[in-house]
């Protein structure tokens, strides 16, 4: 009996489960990142862990698990980006080009304020207020 189709479906299930698990892990890791440098270092750490995990899977011969590793890596990077809350590096260009994540782009324009908000979130304090009390409507 040929298990090709069943194997492909199982591999896709592993990929989707890896993405789901990775987004959760990325969100947890993003809460630990305050500065842009920590964010970039965390991305590099995720990629390095993915390379090591891929090498381990290749050595064991369970090649179907590579899709799980790829899913976890992709999900973790996506969770890190969304949890960090600021467009950094190539994400900034992508967000500006496609006009998405406008809040992330706005925070990228004011990195000091975004860092203060992330530091307060990590430490459990209240986030700084950024609302303007000025009335922008023209009075007649």
mmCIF file of C-alpha atoms in Angstrom:
data_model
loop_
_atom_site.group_PDB
_atom_site.id
_atom_site.type_symbol
_atom_site.label_atom_id
_atom_site.label_comp_id
_atom_site.label_asym_id
_atom_site.label_seq_id
_atom_site.Cartn_x
_atom_site.Cartn_y
_atom_site.Cartn_z
ATOM 1 C CA UNK A 1 0.000 0.000 0.000
ATOM 2 C CA UNK A 2 1.265 3.482 -0.877
ATOM 3 C CA UNK A 3 1.427 5.908 2.027
ATOM 4 C CA UNK A 4 2.582 8.905 -0.037
ATOM 5 C CA UNK A 5 -0.606 10.926 0.299
ATOM 6 C CA UNK A 6 -1.038 10.075 3.980
ATOM 7 C CA UNK A 7 2.593 11.028 4.595
ATOM 8 C CA UNK A 8 2.096 14.382 2.866
ATOM 9 C CA UNK A 9 -1.006 15.098 4.951
ATOM 10 C CA UNK A 10 0.850 14.129 8.129
ATOM 11 C CA UNK A 11 3.767 16.388 7.172
ATOM 12 C CA UNK A 12 1.357 19.306 6.642
ATOM 13 C CA UNK A 13 -0.229 18.625 10.028
ATOM 14 C CA UNK A 14 3.238 18.712 11.607
ATOM 15 C CA UNK A 15 3.975 21.999 9.803
ATOM 16 C CA UNK A 16 0.747 23.611 11.011
ATOM 17 C CA UNK A 17 1.243 22.359 14.560
ATOM 18 C CA UNK A 18 4.802 23.703 14.500
ATOM 19 C CA UNK A 19 3.590 27.117 13.349
ATOM 20 C CA UNK A 20 0.938 27.183 16.077
ATOM 21 C CA UNK A 21 3.423 26.183 18.780
ATOM 22 C CA UNK A 22 6.031 28.593 17.423
ATOM 23 C CA UNK A 23 3.737 31.615 17.538
ATOM 24 C CA UNK A 24 3.111 30.970 21.216
ATOM 25 C CA UNK A 25 6.819 30.553 21.895
ATOM 26 C CA UNK A 26 7.616 33.722 19.929
ATOM 27 C CA UNK A 27 5.093 35.703 21.932
ATOM 28 C CA UNK A 28 6.688 34.520 25.168
ATOM 29 C CA UNK A 29 10.176 35.385 23.904
ATOM 30 C CA UNK A 30 9.035 38.807 22.658
ATOM 31 C CA UNK A 31 7.982 39.804 26.163
ATOM 32 C CA UNK A 32 11.602 39.396 27.264
ATOM 33 C CA UNK A 33 12.922 41.702 24.515
ATOM 34 C CA UNK A 34 13.047 45.406 25.344
ATOM 35 C CA UNK A 35 15.608 46.851 22.959
ATOM 36 C CA UNK A 36 16.014 46.349 19.235
ATOM 37 C CA UNK A 37 19.353 44.669 19.880
ATOM 38 C CA UNK A 38 17.712 42.062 22.119
ATOM 39 C CA UNK A 39 15.069 41.491 19.448
ATOM 40 C CA UNK A 40 17.669 40.896 16.720
ATOM 41 C CA UNK A 41 19.695 38.651 19.040
ATOM 42 C CA UNK A 42 16.565 36.610 19.809
ATOM 43 C CA UNK A 43 15.861 36.213 16.061
ATOM 44 C CA UNK A 44 19.406 34.974 15.473
ATOM 45 C CA UNK A 45 19.075 32.586 18.419
ATOM 46 C CA UNK A 46 15.858 31.132 16.953
ATOM 47 C CA UNK A 47 17.509 30.667 13.546
ATOM 48 C CA UNK A 48 20.575 29.012 15.121
ATOM 49 C CA UNK A 49 18.366 26.676 17.163
ATOM 50 C CA UNK A 50 16.498 25.806 13.961
ATOM 51 C CA UNK A 51 19.741 24.932 12.187
ATOM 52 C CA UNK A 52 20.826 22.703 15.071
ATOM 53 C CA UNK A 53 17.396 21.031 15.231
ATOM 54 C CA UNK A 54 17.402 20.469 11.467
ATOM 55 C CA UNK A 55 20.861 18.893 11.638
ATOM 56 C CA UNK A 56 19.699 16.636 14.474
ATOM 57 C CA UNK A 57 16.607 15.556 12.518
ATOM 58 C CA UNK A 58 18.751 14.813 9.467
ATOM 59 C CA UNK A 59 21.132 12.712 11.567
ATOM 60 C CA UNK A 60 18.259 10.665 13.009
ATOM 61 C CA UNK A 61 16.749 10.042 9.586
ATOM 62 C CA UNK A 62 13.247 11.248 10.516
ATOM 63 C CA UNK A 63 13.037 13.648 7.601
ATOM 64 C CA UNK A 64 9.322 14.316 8.016
ATOM 65 C CA UNK A 65 10.092 16.181 11.238
ATOM 66 C CA UNK A 66 11.954 18.847 9.244
ATOM 67 C CA UNK A 67 8.572 20.394 8.441
ATOM 68 C CA UNK A 68 7.818 20.553 12.164
ATOM 69 C CA UNK A 69 11.154 22.300 12.805
ATOM 70 C CA UNK A 70 10.518 24.695 9.928
ATOM 71 C CA UNK A 71 7.033 25.426 11.270
ATOM 72 C CA UNK A 72 8.338 26.136 14.755
ATOM 73 C CA UNK A 73 11.025 28.458 13.359
ATOM 74 C CA UNK A 74 8.576 30.349 11.133
ATOM 75 C CA UNK A 75 5.963 30.593 13.869
ATOM 76 C CA UNK A 76 8.479 31.770 16.447
ATOM 77 C CA UNK A 77 9.812 34.483 14.140
ATOM 78 C CA UNK A 78 6.256 35.629 13.382
ATOM 79 C CA UNK A 79 5.326 35.563 17.077
ATOM 80 C CA UNK A 80 8.449 37.557 17.925
ATOM 81 C CA UNK A 81 7.606 40.186 15.321
ATOM 82 C CA UNK A 82 3.998 40.581 16.387
ATOM 83 C CA UNK A 83 4.789 40.423 20.106
ATOM 84 C CA UNK A 84 7.636 42.920 19.890
ATOM 85 C CA UNK A 85 5.238 45.500 18.499
ATOM 86 C CA UNK A 86 7.669 47.486 16.372
ATOM 87 C CA UNK A 87 8.800 47.196 12.771
ATOM 88 C CA UNK A 88 12.531 46.481 12.846
ATOM 89 C CA UNK A 89 14.934 45.790 9.999
ATOM 90 C CA UNK A 90 13.432 44.282 6.865
ATOM 91 C CA UNK A 91 9.992 44.133 8.524
ATOM 92 C CA UNK A 92 9.875 47.923 8.500
ATOM 93 C CA UNK A 93 10.297 48.051 4.734
ATOM 94 C CA UNK A 94 7.703 45.306 4.220
ATOM 95 C CA UNK A 95 5.189 46.979 6.542
ATOM 96 C CA UNK A 96 5.633 50.351 4.852
ATOM 97 C CA UNK A 97 5.442 48.894 1.326
ATOM 98 C CA UNK A 98 2.250 46.927 1.969
ATOM 99 C CA UNK A 99 0.809 49.545 4.356
ATOM 100 C CA UNK A 100 0.136 47.024 7.124
ATOM 101 C CA UNK A 101 0.854 47.036 10.866
ATOM 102 C CA UNK A 102 0.571 50.810 11.002
ATOM 103 C CA UNK A 103 0.955 50.781 14.771
ATOM 104 C CA UNK A 104 4.279 48.923 14.436
ATOM 105 C CA UNK A 105 5.499 51.435 11.837
ATOM 106 C CA UNK A 106 4.447 54.344 14.054
ATOM 107 C CA UNK A 107 6.396 52.862 16.958
ATOM 108 C CA UNK A 108 9.430 52.429 14.698
ATOM 109 C CA UNK A 109 9.380 56.193 14.103
ATOM 110 C CA UNK A 110 9.649 56.764 17.894
ATOM 111 C CA UNK A 111 11.868 53.933 19.187
ATOM 112 C CA UNK A 112 12.557 55.527 22.590
ATOM 113 C CA UNK A 113 8.862 55.689 23.443
ATOM 114 C CA UNK A 114 8.303 52.138 22.194
ATOM 115 C CA UNK A 115 11.223 50.897 24.289
ATOM 116 C CA UNK A 116 9.814 52.622 27.382
ATOM 117 C CA UNK A 117 6.457 50.920 26.809
ATOM 118 C CA UNK A 118 8.085 47.493 26.366
ATOM 119 C CA UNK A 119 10.218 48.001 29.478
ATOM 120 C CA UNK A 120 7.122 48.884 31.503
ATOM 121 C CA UNK A 121 5.283 45.835 30.127
ATOM 122 C CA UNK A 122 8.191 43.546 31.027
ATOM 123 C CA UNK A 123 8.590 44.963 34.525
ATOM 124 C CA UNK A 124 4.854 44.894 35.223
ATOM 125 C CA UNK A 125 4.441 48.658 35.540
ATOM 126 C CA UNK A 126 1.935 50.844 33.816
ATOM 127 C CA UNK A 127 2.732 51.856 30.273
ATOM 128 C CA UNK A 128 3.393 55.556 29.645
ATOM 129 C CA UNK A 129 0.529 57.612 28.254
ATOM 130 C CA UNK A 130 1.014 58.937 24.748
ATOM 131 C CA UNK A 131 -2.337 60.602 24.238
ATOM 132 C CA UNK A 132 -2.403 64.228 23.349
ATOM 133 C CA UNK A 133 -4.666 66.441 25.409
ATOM 134 C CA UNK A 134 -4.698 69.093 22.706
ATOM 135 C CA UNK A 135 -7.853 69.575 20.665
ATOM 136 C CA UNK A 136 -6.925 69.347 16.976
ATOM 137 C CA UNK A 137 -10.315 70.367 15.638
ATOM 138 C CA UNK A 138 -10.603 73.863 14.264
ATOM 139 C CA UNK A 139 -12.946 76.049 16.244
ATOM 140 C CA UNK A 140 -15.326 78.255 14.366
#
